Amino acid sequence: MATEHLSPLDLAFWRIESAAHPMHLGALAVFSAAGSAAGPGGADPGAAERAAALLAARCATVPGLRRRIRDVLLPVGAAAWSPDPGFDPARHVFLVRTDAADPHTAAGPLMARPLDRELPPWEAHVLAGPDPDSFAVLFKFHHALADGLGALALAAALFDEGPAPRTPARPVPEQRAGSALRRLPGTLAARVQDVGQALEIGAAVARAGLPLGVPAALTADPAGPGTRAVAGLALDLDEVNLVRKAAGGTVNDVLISVVAGALRRWLEERGDPAPTGPGPRALIPVSRRGRRGAGGGNRLSGYLLRLPLAERDPLLRLDRVRAAMDRNKDAGPARGAGAVALLADHVHPLGHRLGGPLVAQAARLLFDILVTSVPLPGFTFSLGGSRVREVYPLAPLACGQSLAVAVSTYKGTVHYGLVADAAAVPDLGALAGALRAELDALVREVS
């Protein structure tokens, strides 16, 4: 069987990780226990235990969750997937008892903890809180294993009725030396084209400029302890659509504008200086998967967008976000500074191995905040009969940055998941409240 090497972008995510800046995605699923609607008897207090047992049993049947990452001799600096011969569900599925009424409180320390790099890079933490009517599950998937859509496909295989994840494409067999020589002219032409594309993307990054108008609250000490805080907020999708229909643009434009307005409100409430300049650069990841694409690994590019925090009017902020996103879409996800993820395809594996720590330290030169959207299917997720009522996506936090925002829509509700450097952002709950206030302001403007 041919060796399945990590793709360049997957390898980049694997190499840039550090103990203080783990590179895993997360999703916090909040469940209503199956017995909660059974009448006066209430929920079965063993719902969390049963959920943990189901996850442990089902994960052993999902091939994509039984693979670990190993360094290889050739190409130098590369890494490849290999089966874990000692796969043990008990090292991936954990039952956590917490006194916190809000599962986000328990999720923060767990998001700060790196995954074991000697094991298949994922975990599931079943959070059994004081409320017997519900429990939560925090899923963690390393970014080298999957992007948001790929992680969704893997997690869906663990639920009661989730579709099985698509098998990742088989690696292309290595060519024999004679075949490679015959293909040399075409290979050289392709390499020249690759270099040209890399230079074009690099130039676009340079044109994006150095950080301008970046509030101090969006920066963190790169040498800090790496503690994490997590918060979530649920908003009514009907209200978002009301704004979209009245003001134009897309649902995503409105959701990004809500983030911009919330940041401005939050800074004002903290007493920070009024935002000035073009605003912080938000990296908006864009999936490069086809309509049917799930599979493993990462298929990402991105857009780069200046969040107009200096604009006081909510509708004008939305208008500026919409115009900037339209320009990004006209250029396409393979062009512009947001396509910096594509540079990974032009770097030799040894470059990723030696330069990964340097690239991780340089994240603030590329963007100031991550704002990502993870689409969810329309059906209802359940586990052992317990239904998911809320899903909060959680994004990794880059070195030197204090905040990452992820958003998903599930069952008519928009869920914002916030991950912050706990030392730099001790008031993350206030930012979650500012998201609510900003959507309320937009609704008033269009009503």
GROMACS .gro file of C-alpha atoms in nm:
model
  447
    1MET     CA    1   0.000   0.000   0.000
    2ALA     CA    2   0.134   0.341  -0.097
    3THR     CA    3   0.229   0.576   0.185
    4GLU     CA    4  -0.027   0.852   0.242
    5HIS     CA    5   0.173   1.163   0.315
    6LEU     CA    6   0.021   1.469   0.477
    7SER     CA    7  -0.065   1.736   0.223
    8PRO     CA    8   0.150   2.052   0.241
    9LEU     CA    9  -0.122   2.247   0.423
   10ASP     CA   10  -0.193   1.962   0.666
   11LEU     CA   11   0.181   1.938   0.731
   12ALA     CA   12   0.200   2.313   0.793
   13PHE     CA   13  -0.070   2.289   1.061
   14TRP     CA   14   0.116   1.998   1.221
   15ARG     CA   15   0.450   2.180   1.228
   16ILE     CA   16   0.340   2.520   1.356
   17GLU     CA   17   0.185   2.380   1.674
   18SER     CA   18   0.339   2.456   2.012
   19ALA     CA   19   0.239   2.367   2.368
   20ALA     CA   20   0.103   2.719   2.426
   21HIS     CA   21  -0.070   2.736   2.087
   22PRO     CA   22  -0.230   2.400   2.003
   23MET     CA   23  -0.370   2.368   1.654
   24HIS     CA   24  -0.693   2.181   1.709
   25LEU     CA   25  -1.045   2.272   1.607
   26GLY     CA   26  -1.327   2.224   1.852
   27ALA     CA   27  -1.702   2.192   1.863
   28LEU     CA   28  -1.910   2.209   2.179
   29ALA     CA   29  -2.236   2.019   2.133
   30VAL     CA   30  -2.497   2.074   2.405
   31PHE     CA   31  -2.750   1.792   2.438
   32SER     CA   32  -3.097   1.758   2.582
   33ALA     CA   33  -3.102   1.416   2.743
   34ALA     CA   34  -3.349   1.165   2.602
   35GLY     CA   35  -3.538   1.141   2.932
   36SER     CA   36  -3.585   1.518   2.967
   37ALA     CA   37  -3.914   1.500   2.777
   38ALA     CA   38  -4.033   1.180   2.943
   39GLY     CA   39  -4.253   1.352   3.200
   40PRO     CA   40  -4.230   1.393   3.577
   41GLY     CA   41  -3.948   1.142   3.607
   42GLY     CA   42  -3.706   1.385   3.441
   43ALA     CA   43  -3.382   1.291   3.263
   44ASP     CA   44  -3.191   0.972   3.315
   45PRO     CA   45  -2.890   1.070   3.531
   46GLY     CA   46  -2.683   0.818   3.337
   47ALA     CA   47  -2.722   0.999   3.002
   48ALA     CA   48  -2.365   1.137   3.005
   49GLU     CA   49  -2.221   0.797   3.095
   50ARG     CA   50  -2.415   0.631   2.813
   51ALA     CA   51  -2.299   0.898   2.569
   52ALA     CA   52  -1.935   0.837   2.663
   53ALA     CA   53  -1.979   0.462   2.620
   54LEU     CA   54  -2.140   0.509   2.277
   55LEU     CA   55  -1.863   0.740   2.158
   56ALA     CA   56  -1.598   0.494   2.276
   57ALA     CA   57  -1.767   0.207   2.094
   58ARG     CA   58  -1.832   0.395   1.770
   59CYS     CA   59  -1.495   0.567   1.733
   60ALA     CA   60  -1.327   0.228   1.695
   61THR     CA   61  -1.528   0.170   1.376
   62VAL     CA   62  -1.428   0.497   1.202
   63PRO     CA   63  -1.099   0.445   1.011
   64GLY     CA   64  -1.021   0.816   1.000
   65LEU     CA   65  -1.013   0.827   1.380
   66ARG     CA   66  -0.769   0.535   1.417
   67ARG     CA   67  -0.479   0.695   1.228
   68ARG     CA   68  -0.182   0.876   1.377
   69ILE     CA   69   0.089   1.094   1.224
   70ARG     CA   70   0.448   0.974   1.193
   71ASP     CA   71   0.761   1.138   1.052
   72VAL     CA   72   0.908   0.964   0.745
   73LEU     CA   73   1.259   0.949   0.605
   74LEU     CA   74   1.166   1.059   0.254
   75PRO     CA   75   1.087   1.321   0.151
   76VAL     CA   76   1.298   1.480   0.423
   77GLY     CA   77   1.076   1.669   0.665
   78ALA     CA   78   0.755   1.500   0.555
   79ALA     CA   79   0.504   1.311   0.768
   80ALA     CA   80   0.251   1.043   0.686
   81TRP     CA   81  -0.060   0.875   0.819
   82SER     CA   82  -0.032   0.528   0.969
   83PRO     CA   83  -0.275   0.302   1.158
   84ASP     CA   84  -0.242   0.307   1.536
   85PRO     CA   85  -0.187  -0.061   1.622
   86GLY     CA   86  -0.265   0.001   1.988
   87PHE     CA   87  -0.572   0.218   1.935
   88ASP     CA   88  -0.759   0.252   2.264
   89PRO     CA   89  -1.086   0.449   2.280
   90ALA     CA   90  -1.020   0.519   2.649
   91ARG     CA   91  -0.732   0.744   2.545
   92HIS     CA   92  -0.963   0.956   2.329
   93VAL     CA   93  -1.306   0.961   2.497
   94PHE     CA   94  -1.329   1.106   2.848
   95LEU     CA   95  -1.611   1.157   3.096
   96VAL     CA   96  -1.562   1.488   3.278
   97ARG     CA   97  -1.774   1.585   3.578
   98THR     CA   98  -1.805   1.958   3.633
   99ASP     CA   99  -1.992   2.184   3.873
  100ALA     CA  100  -2.014   2.459   3.608
  101ALA     CA  101  -2.368   2.529   3.487
  102ASP     CA  102  -2.227   2.665   3.159
  103PRO     CA  103  -2.029   2.398   2.968
  104HIS     CA  104  -1.824   2.673   2.803
  105THR     CA  105  -1.653   2.729   3.138
  106ALA     CA  106  -1.526   2.371   3.143
  107ALA     CA  107  -1.435   2.382   2.773
  108GLY     CA  108  -1.176   2.661   2.814
  109PRO     CA  109  -0.907   2.460   3.000
  110LEU     CA  110  -0.969   2.160   2.774
  111MET     CA  111  -0.916   2.372   2.460
  112ALA     CA  112  -0.585   2.492   2.606
  113ARG     CA  113  -0.456   2.137   2.640
  114PRO     CA  114  -0.270   2.008   2.330
  115LEU     CA  115  -0.360   1.673   2.185
  116ASP     CA  116  -0.119   1.384   2.236
  117ARG     CA  117   0.091   1.385   1.918
  118GLU     CA  118   0.176   1.015   1.961
  119LEU     CA  119  -0.191   0.919   1.923
  120PRO     CA  120  -0.456   0.974   1.655
  121PRO     CA  121  -0.503   1.351   1.692
  122TRP     CA  122  -0.856   1.388   1.829
  123GLU     CA  123  -1.048   1.372   2.157
  124ALA     CA  124  -1.409   1.379   2.281
  125HIS     CA  125  -1.484   1.507   2.633
  126VAL     CA  126  -1.832   1.430   2.767
  127LEU     CA  127  -1.914   1.706   3.017
  128ALA     CA  128  -2.157   1.592   3.286
  129GLY     CA  129  -2.268   1.905   3.467
  130PRO     CA  130  -2.493   1.969   3.767
  131ASP     CA  131  -2.806   1.984   3.549
  132PRO     CA  132  -2.933   1.627   3.502
  133ASP     CA  133  -3.146   1.731   3.205
  134SER     CA  134  -2.851   1.792   2.973
  135PHE     CA  135  -2.486   1.723   2.906
  136ALA     CA  136  -2.233   1.846   2.652
  137VAL     CA  137  -1.957   1.697   2.439
  138LEU     CA  138  -1.644   1.887   2.345
  139PHE     CA  139  -1.490   1.744   2.028
  140LYS     CA  140  -1.128   1.829   1.948
  141PHE     CA  141  -0.975   1.751   1.606
  142HIS     CA  142  -0.625   1.855   1.508
  143HIS     CA  143  -0.622   2.088   1.209
  144ALA     CA  144  -0.382   1.846   1.038
  145LEU     CA  145  -0.655   1.582   1.054
  146ALA     CA  146  -0.934   1.792   0.908
  147ASP     CA  147  -1.068   2.138   0.840
  148GLY     CA  148  -1.412   2.236   0.968
  149LEU     CA  149  -1.606   2.038   0.707
  150GLY     CA  150  -1.381   1.737   0.739
  151ALA     CA  151  -1.412   1.741   1.119
  152LEU     CA  152  -1.790   1.758   1.080
  153ALA     CA  153  -1.785   1.447   0.864
  154LEU     CA  154  -1.577   1.258   1.120
  155ALA     CA  155  -1.794   1.367   1.412
  156ALA     CA  156  -2.115   1.285   1.223
  157ALA     CA  157  -2.010   0.921   1.204
  158LEU     CA  158  -2.028   0.907   1.585
  159PHE     CA  159  -2.387   1.028   1.609
  160ASP     CA  160  -2.699   0.815   1.583
  161GLU     CA  161  -2.796   0.902   1.227
  162GLY     CA  162  -2.500   1.096   1.095
  163PRO     CA  163  -2.369   1.018   0.747
  164ALA     CA  164  -2.045   0.825   0.736
  165PRO     CA  165  -1.746   1.039   0.640
  166ARG     CA  166  -1.622   1.005   0.287
  167THR     CA  167  -1.302   0.812   0.243
  168PRO     CA  168  -1.014   1.051   0.169
  169ALA     CA  169  -0.876   1.029  -0.181
  170ARG     CA  170  -0.607   0.766  -0.224
  171PRO     CA  171  -0.256   0.906  -0.261
  172VAL     CA  172  -0.110   0.917  -0.609
  173PRO     CA  173   0.145   0.633  -0.648
  174GLU     CA  174   0.504   0.748  -0.670
  175GLN     CA  175   0.637   0.749  -1.027
  176ARG     CA  176   0.935   0.539  -1.129
  177ALA     CA  177   1.254   0.719  -1.222
  178GLY     CA  178   1.221   0.654  -1.595
  179SER     CA  179   0.868   0.785  -1.600
  180ALA     CA  180   0.975   1.093  -1.408
  181LEU     CA  181   1.248   1.169  -1.661
  182ARG     CA  182   1.003   1.146  -1.950
  183ARG     CA  183   0.778   1.391  -1.769
  184LEU     CA  184   1.061   1.631  -1.679
  185PRO     CA  185   0.971   1.915  -1.924
  186GLY     CA  186   0.614   1.924  -1.798
  187THR     CA  187   0.733   1.902  -1.439
  188LEU     CA  188   0.966   2.200  -1.487
  189ALA     CA  189   0.687   2.402  -1.647
  190ALA     CA  190   0.456   2.321  -1.358
  191ARG     CA  191   0.729   2.421  -1.110
  192VAL     CA  192   0.774   2.754  -1.284
  193GLN     CA  193   0.400   2.810  -1.270
  194ASP     CA  194   0.400   2.718  -0.898
  195VAL     CA  195   0.674   2.972  -0.828
  196GLY     CA  196   0.479   3.237  -1.016
  197GLN     CA  197   0.167   3.165  -0.815
  198ALA     CA  198   0.361   3.177  -0.489
  199LEU     CA  199   0.513   3.514  -0.579
  200GLU     CA  200   0.170   3.649  -0.670
  201ILE     CA  201   0.023   3.542  -0.335
  202GLY     CA  202   0.328   3.676  -0.149
  203ALA     CA  203   0.291   4.012  -0.322
  204ALA     CA  204  -0.076   4.025  -0.226
  205VAL     CA  205   0.017   3.963   0.137
  206ALA     CA  206   0.270   4.245   0.122
  207ARG     CA  207   0.013   4.481  -0.031
  208ALA     CA  208  -0.221   4.405   0.260
  209GLY     CA  209   0.019   4.603   0.474
  210LEU     CA  210   0.131   4.586   0.831
  211PRO     CA  211  -0.121   4.593   1.116
  212LEU     CA  212  -0.311   4.923   1.114
  213GLY     CA  213  -0.593   5.017   1.346
  214VAL     CA  214  -0.551   4.701   1.554
  215PRO     CA  215  -0.684   4.743   1.910
  216ALA     CA  216  -0.447   4.632   2.183
  217ALA     CA  217  -0.723   4.403   2.312
  218LEU     CA  218  -0.678   4.185   2.002
  219THR     CA  219  -0.314   4.111   2.081
  220ALA     CA  220  -0.171   3.868   2.334
  221ASP     CA  221   0.171   3.800   2.479
  222PRO     CA  222   0.327   3.530   2.256
  223ALA     CA  223   0.517   3.402   2.559
  224GLY     CA  224   0.207   3.391   2.780
  225PRO     CA  225   0.087   3.082   2.964
  226GLY     CA  226  -0.148   2.976   2.684
  227THR     CA  227  -0.461   2.965   2.898
  228ARG     CA  228  -0.794   2.970   2.715
  229ALA     CA  229  -1.141   3.105   2.779
  230VAL     CA  230  -1.443   2.990   2.579
  231ALA     CA  231  -1.782   3.159   2.545
  232GLY     CA  232  -2.083   3.107   2.322
  233LEU     CA  233  -2.391   3.295   2.213
  234ALA     CA  234  -2.703   3.179   2.029
  235LEU     CA  235  -2.891   3.423   1.803
  236ASP     CA  236  -3.213   3.387   1.606
  237LEU     CA  237  -3.148   3.321   1.236
  238ASP     CA  238  -3.480   3.490   1.151
  239GLU     CA  239  -3.344   3.818   1.288
  240VAL     CA  240  -3.028   3.780   1.080
  241ASN     CA  241  -3.238   3.717   0.770
  242LEU     CA  242  -3.453   4.020   0.848
  243VAL     CA  243  -3.141   4.238   0.836
  244ARG     CA  244  -3.012   4.066   0.523
  245LYS     CA  245  -3.336   4.115   0.330
  246ALA     CA  246  -3.358   4.481   0.425
  247ALA     CA  247  -2.993   4.580   0.385
  248GLY     CA  248  -2.876   4.340   0.114
  249GLY     CA  249  -2.579   4.107   0.102
  250THR     CA  250  -2.555   3.756   0.238
  251VAL     CA  251  -2.614   3.597   0.576
  252ASN     CA  252  -2.236   3.569   0.613
  253ASP     CA  253  -2.198   3.943   0.547
  254VAL     CA  254  -2.440   4.014   0.832
  255LEU     CA  255  -2.265   3.771   1.067
  256ILE     CA  256  -1.924   3.928   0.999
  257SER     CA  257  -2.070   4.276   1.045
  258VAL     CA  258  -2.213   4.167   1.380
  259VAL     CA  259  -1.860   4.069   1.485
  260ALA     CA  260  -1.723   4.408   1.377
  261GLY     CA  261  -1.993   4.599   1.562
  262ALA     CA  262  -1.959   4.379   1.872
  263LEU     CA  263  -1.585   4.445   1.885
  264ARG     CA  264  -1.647   4.819   1.871
  265ARG     CA  265  -1.909   4.801   2.148
  266TRP     CA  266  -1.689   4.580   2.361
  267LEU     CA  267  -1.393   4.816   2.332
  268GLU     CA  268  -1.612   5.112   2.427
  269GLU     CA  269  -1.744   4.929   2.732
  270ARG     CA  270  -1.389   4.849   2.841
  271GLY     CA  271  -1.294   5.216   2.814
  272ASP     CA  272  -1.035   5.145   2.544
  273PRO     CA  273  -0.945   5.418   2.292
  274ALA     CA  274  -1.195   5.467   2.009
  275PRO     CA  275  -1.101   5.256   1.704
  276THR     CA  276  -0.928   5.445   1.423
  277GLY     CA  277  -0.777   5.361   1.087
  278PRO     CA  278  -0.881   5.089   0.843
  279GLY     CA  279  -0.933   4.835   1.120
  280PRO     CA  280  -0.799   4.490   1.209
  281ARG     CA  281  -0.753   4.232   0.936
  282ALA     CA  282  -0.993   3.939   0.968
  283LEU     CA  283  -0.899   3.614   0.797
  284ILE     CA  284  -1.217   3.458   0.656
  285PRO     CA  285  -1.139   3.094   0.562
  286VAL     CA  286  -1.297   2.966   0.241
  287SER     CA  287  -1.349   2.599   0.163
  288ARG     CA  288  -1.207   2.476  -0.166
  289ARG     CA  289  -1.399   2.149  -0.152
  290GLY     CA  290  -1.641   2.051  -0.424
  291ARG     CA  291  -2.012   2.018  -0.354
  292ARG     CA  292  -1.972   1.653  -0.257
  293GLY     CA  293  -1.636   1.693  -0.089
  294ALA     CA  294  -1.593   1.582   0.268
  295GLY     CA  295  -1.298   1.350   0.312
  296GLY     CA  296  -1.002   1.427   0.534
  297GLY     CA  297  -0.737   1.694   0.543
  298ASN     CA  298  -0.766   2.062   0.460
  299ARG     CA  299  -0.904   2.221   0.144
  300LEU     CA  300  -0.880   2.585   0.239
  301SER     CA  301  -0.804   2.928   0.107
  302GLY     CA  302  -0.936   3.251   0.251
  303TYR     CA  303  -1.035   3.613   0.219
  304LEU     CA  304  -0.876   3.899   0.408
  305LEU     CA  305  -1.112   4.170   0.528
  306ARG     CA  306  -1.058   4.491   0.722
  307LEU     CA  307  -1.321   4.508   0.997
  308PRO     CA  308  -1.454   4.869   0.994
  309LEU     CA  309  -1.447   4.927   1.370
  310ALA     CA  310  -1.407   5.303   1.325
  311GLU     CA  311  -1.749   5.327   1.155
  312ARG     CA  312  -2.014   5.425   1.412
  313ASP     CA  313  -2.327   5.350   1.210
  314PRO     CA  314  -2.431   4.978   1.215
  315LEU     CA  315  -2.579   4.982   0.864
  316LEU     CA  316  -2.278   5.161   0.719
  317ARG     CA  317  -2.055   4.902   0.884
  318LEU     CA  318  -2.259   4.629   0.719
  319ASP     CA  319  -2.238   4.808   0.385
  320ARG     CA  320  -1.859   4.830   0.407
  321VAL     CA  321  -1.831   4.463   0.503
  322ARG     CA  322  -2.056   4.364   0.212
  323ALA     CA  323  -1.859   4.573  -0.039
  324ALA     CA  324  -1.527   4.430   0.079
  325MET     CA  325  -1.657   4.073   0.064
  326ASP     CA  326  -1.791   4.135  -0.288
  327ARG     CA  327  -1.444   4.247  -0.394
  328ASN     CA  328  -1.293   3.935  -0.241
  329LYS     CA  329  -1.540   3.711  -0.421
  330ASP     CA  330  -1.476   3.885  -0.752
  331ALA     CA  331  -1.103   3.815  -0.714
  332GLY     CA  332  -1.165   3.456  -0.603
  333PRO     CA  333  -1.021   3.255  -0.312
  334ALA     CA  334  -0.698   3.174  -0.499
  335ARG     CA  335  -0.589   3.539  -0.511
  336GLY     CA  336  -0.523   3.806  -0.258
  337ALA     CA  337  -0.366   3.803   0.087
  338GLY     CA  338  -0.631   3.571   0.224
  339ALA     CA  339  -0.496   3.297  -0.002
  340VAL     CA  340  -0.181   3.277   0.211
  341ALA     CA  341  -0.280   2.920   0.308
  342LEU     CA  342  -0.206   2.823  -0.052
  343LEU     CA  343   0.159   2.917  -0.001
  344ALA     CA  344   0.196   2.594   0.195
  345ASP     CA  345   0.161   2.404  -0.133
  346HIS     CA  346   0.481   2.568  -0.259
  347VAL     CA  347   0.701   2.483   0.040
  348HIS     CA  348   0.919   2.171   0.059
  349PRO     CA  349   0.840   1.943   0.357
  350LEU     CA  350   1.179   2.027   0.510
  351GLY     CA  351   1.081   2.393   0.495
  352HIS     CA  352   0.769   2.317   0.699
  353ARG     CA  353   0.973   2.123   0.953
  354LEU     CA  354   1.241   2.389   0.999
  355GLY     CA  355   1.026   2.695   0.945
  356GLY     CA  356   0.707   2.592   1.124
  357PRO     CA  357   0.794   2.765   1.454
  358LEU     CA  358   0.892   3.083   1.269
  359VAL     CA  359   0.569   3.084   1.068
  360ALA     CA  360   0.369   3.037   1.389
  361GLN     CA  361   0.537   3.341   1.543
  362ALA     CA  362   0.461   3.546   1.230
  363ALA     CA  363   0.082   3.500   1.236
  364ARG     CA  364   0.025   3.863   1.338
  365LEU     CA  365   0.204   3.978   1.022
  366LEU     CA  366  -0.063   3.803   0.815
  367PHE     CA  367  -0.391   3.870   0.998
  368ASP     CA  368  -0.522   3.999   1.331
  369ILE     CA  369  -0.831   3.790   1.403
  370LEU     CA  370  -0.987   3.474   1.264
  371VAL     CA  371  -1.358   3.480   1.176
  372THR     CA  372  -1.468   3.148   1.033
  373SER     CA  373  -1.800   2.991   0.939
  374VAL     CA  374  -1.866   2.615   0.956
  375PRO     CA  375  -2.188   2.509   0.776
  376LEU     CA  376  -2.394   2.236   0.938
  377PRO     CA  377  -2.648   2.006   0.770
  378GLY     CA  378  -3.017   2.058   0.824
  379PHE     CA  379  -3.095   1.734   1.009
  380THR     CA  380  -3.095   1.696   1.387
  381PHE     CA  381  -2.793   1.532   1.550
  382SER     CA  382  -2.852   1.287   1.834
  383LEU     CA  383  -2.646   1.051   2.048
  384GLY     CA  384  -2.811   0.760   2.221
  385GLY     CA  385  -3.146   0.931   2.171
  386SER     CA  386  -3.028   1.256   2.331
  387ARG     CA  387  -3.068   1.541   2.086
  388VAL     CA  388  -2.819   1.816   2.013
  389ARG     CA  389  -2.984   2.149   2.083
  390GLU     CA  390  -2.682   2.379   2.041
  391VAL     CA  391  -2.353   2.352   1.848
  392TYR     CA  392  -2.073   2.602   1.909
  393PRO     CA  393  -1.774   2.576   1.673
  394LEU     CA  394  -1.437   2.665   1.826
  395ALA     CA  395  -1.129   2.773   1.630
  396PRO     CA  396  -0.759   2.753   1.721
  397LEU     CA  397  -0.587   3.068   1.845
  398ALA     CA  398  -0.277   3.188   1.661
  399CYS     CA  399   0.034   3.302   1.843
  400GLY     CA  400   0.015   3.667   1.949
  401GLN     CA  401  -0.359   3.692   1.889
  402SER     CA  402  -0.616   3.716   2.165
  403LEU     CA  403  -0.938   3.610   1.993
  404ALA     CA  404  -1.080   3.367   1.735
  405VAL     CA  405  -1.446   3.366   1.630
  406ALA     CA  406  -1.632   3.075   1.472
  407VAL     CA  407  -1.998   3.061   1.374
  408SER     CA  408  -2.243   2.790   1.267
  409THR     CA  409  -2.614   2.779   1.197
  410TYR     CA  410  -2.810   2.487   1.341
  411LYS     CA  411  -3.187   2.435   1.354
  412GLY     CA  412  -3.271   2.799   1.286
  413THR     CA  413  -3.021   2.937   1.537
  414VAL     CA  414  -2.685   3.106   1.481
  415HIS     CA  415  -2.419   2.987   1.726
  416TYR     CA  416  -2.110   3.200   1.784
  417GLY     CA  417  -1.817   3.022   1.948
  418LEU     CA  418  -1.549   3.248   2.097
  419VAL     CA  419  -1.200   3.130   2.196
  420ALA     CA  420  -0.971   3.380   2.367
  421ASP     CA  421  -0.639   3.406   2.542
  422ALA     CA  422  -0.768   3.412   2.901
  423ALA     CA  423  -0.494   3.649   3.019
  424ALA     CA  424  -0.551   3.902   2.738
  425VAL     CA  425  -0.934   3.878   2.742
  426PRO     CA  426  -1.059   3.827   3.098
  427ASP     CA  427  -1.405   3.959   3.002
  428LEU     CA  428  -1.497   3.729   2.715
  429GLY     CA  429  -1.857   3.708   2.835
  430ALA     CA  430  -1.892   4.083   2.778
  431LEU     CA  431  -1.793   4.035   2.413
  432ALA     CA  432  -2.058   3.764   2.377
  433GLY     CA  433  -2.314   4.012   2.512
  434ALA     CA  434  -2.194   4.273   2.264
  435LEU     CA  435  -2.277   4.035   1.978
  436ARG     CA  436  -2.637   4.025   2.101
  437ALA     CA  437  -2.649   4.405   2.133
  438GLU     CA  438  -2.514   4.457   1.782
  439LEU     CA  439  -2.772   4.233   1.618
  440ASP     CA  440  -3.043   4.412   1.818
  441ALA     CA  441  -2.915   4.745   1.683
  442LEU     CA  442  -2.922   4.620   1.325
  443VAL     CA  443  -3.275   4.488   1.369
  444ARG     CA  444  -3.388   4.830   1.502
  445GLU     CA  445  -3.228   5.007   1.208
  446VAL     CA  446  -3.417   4.800   0.950
  447SER     CA  447  -3.751   4.768   1.135
   0.00000   0.00000   0.00000
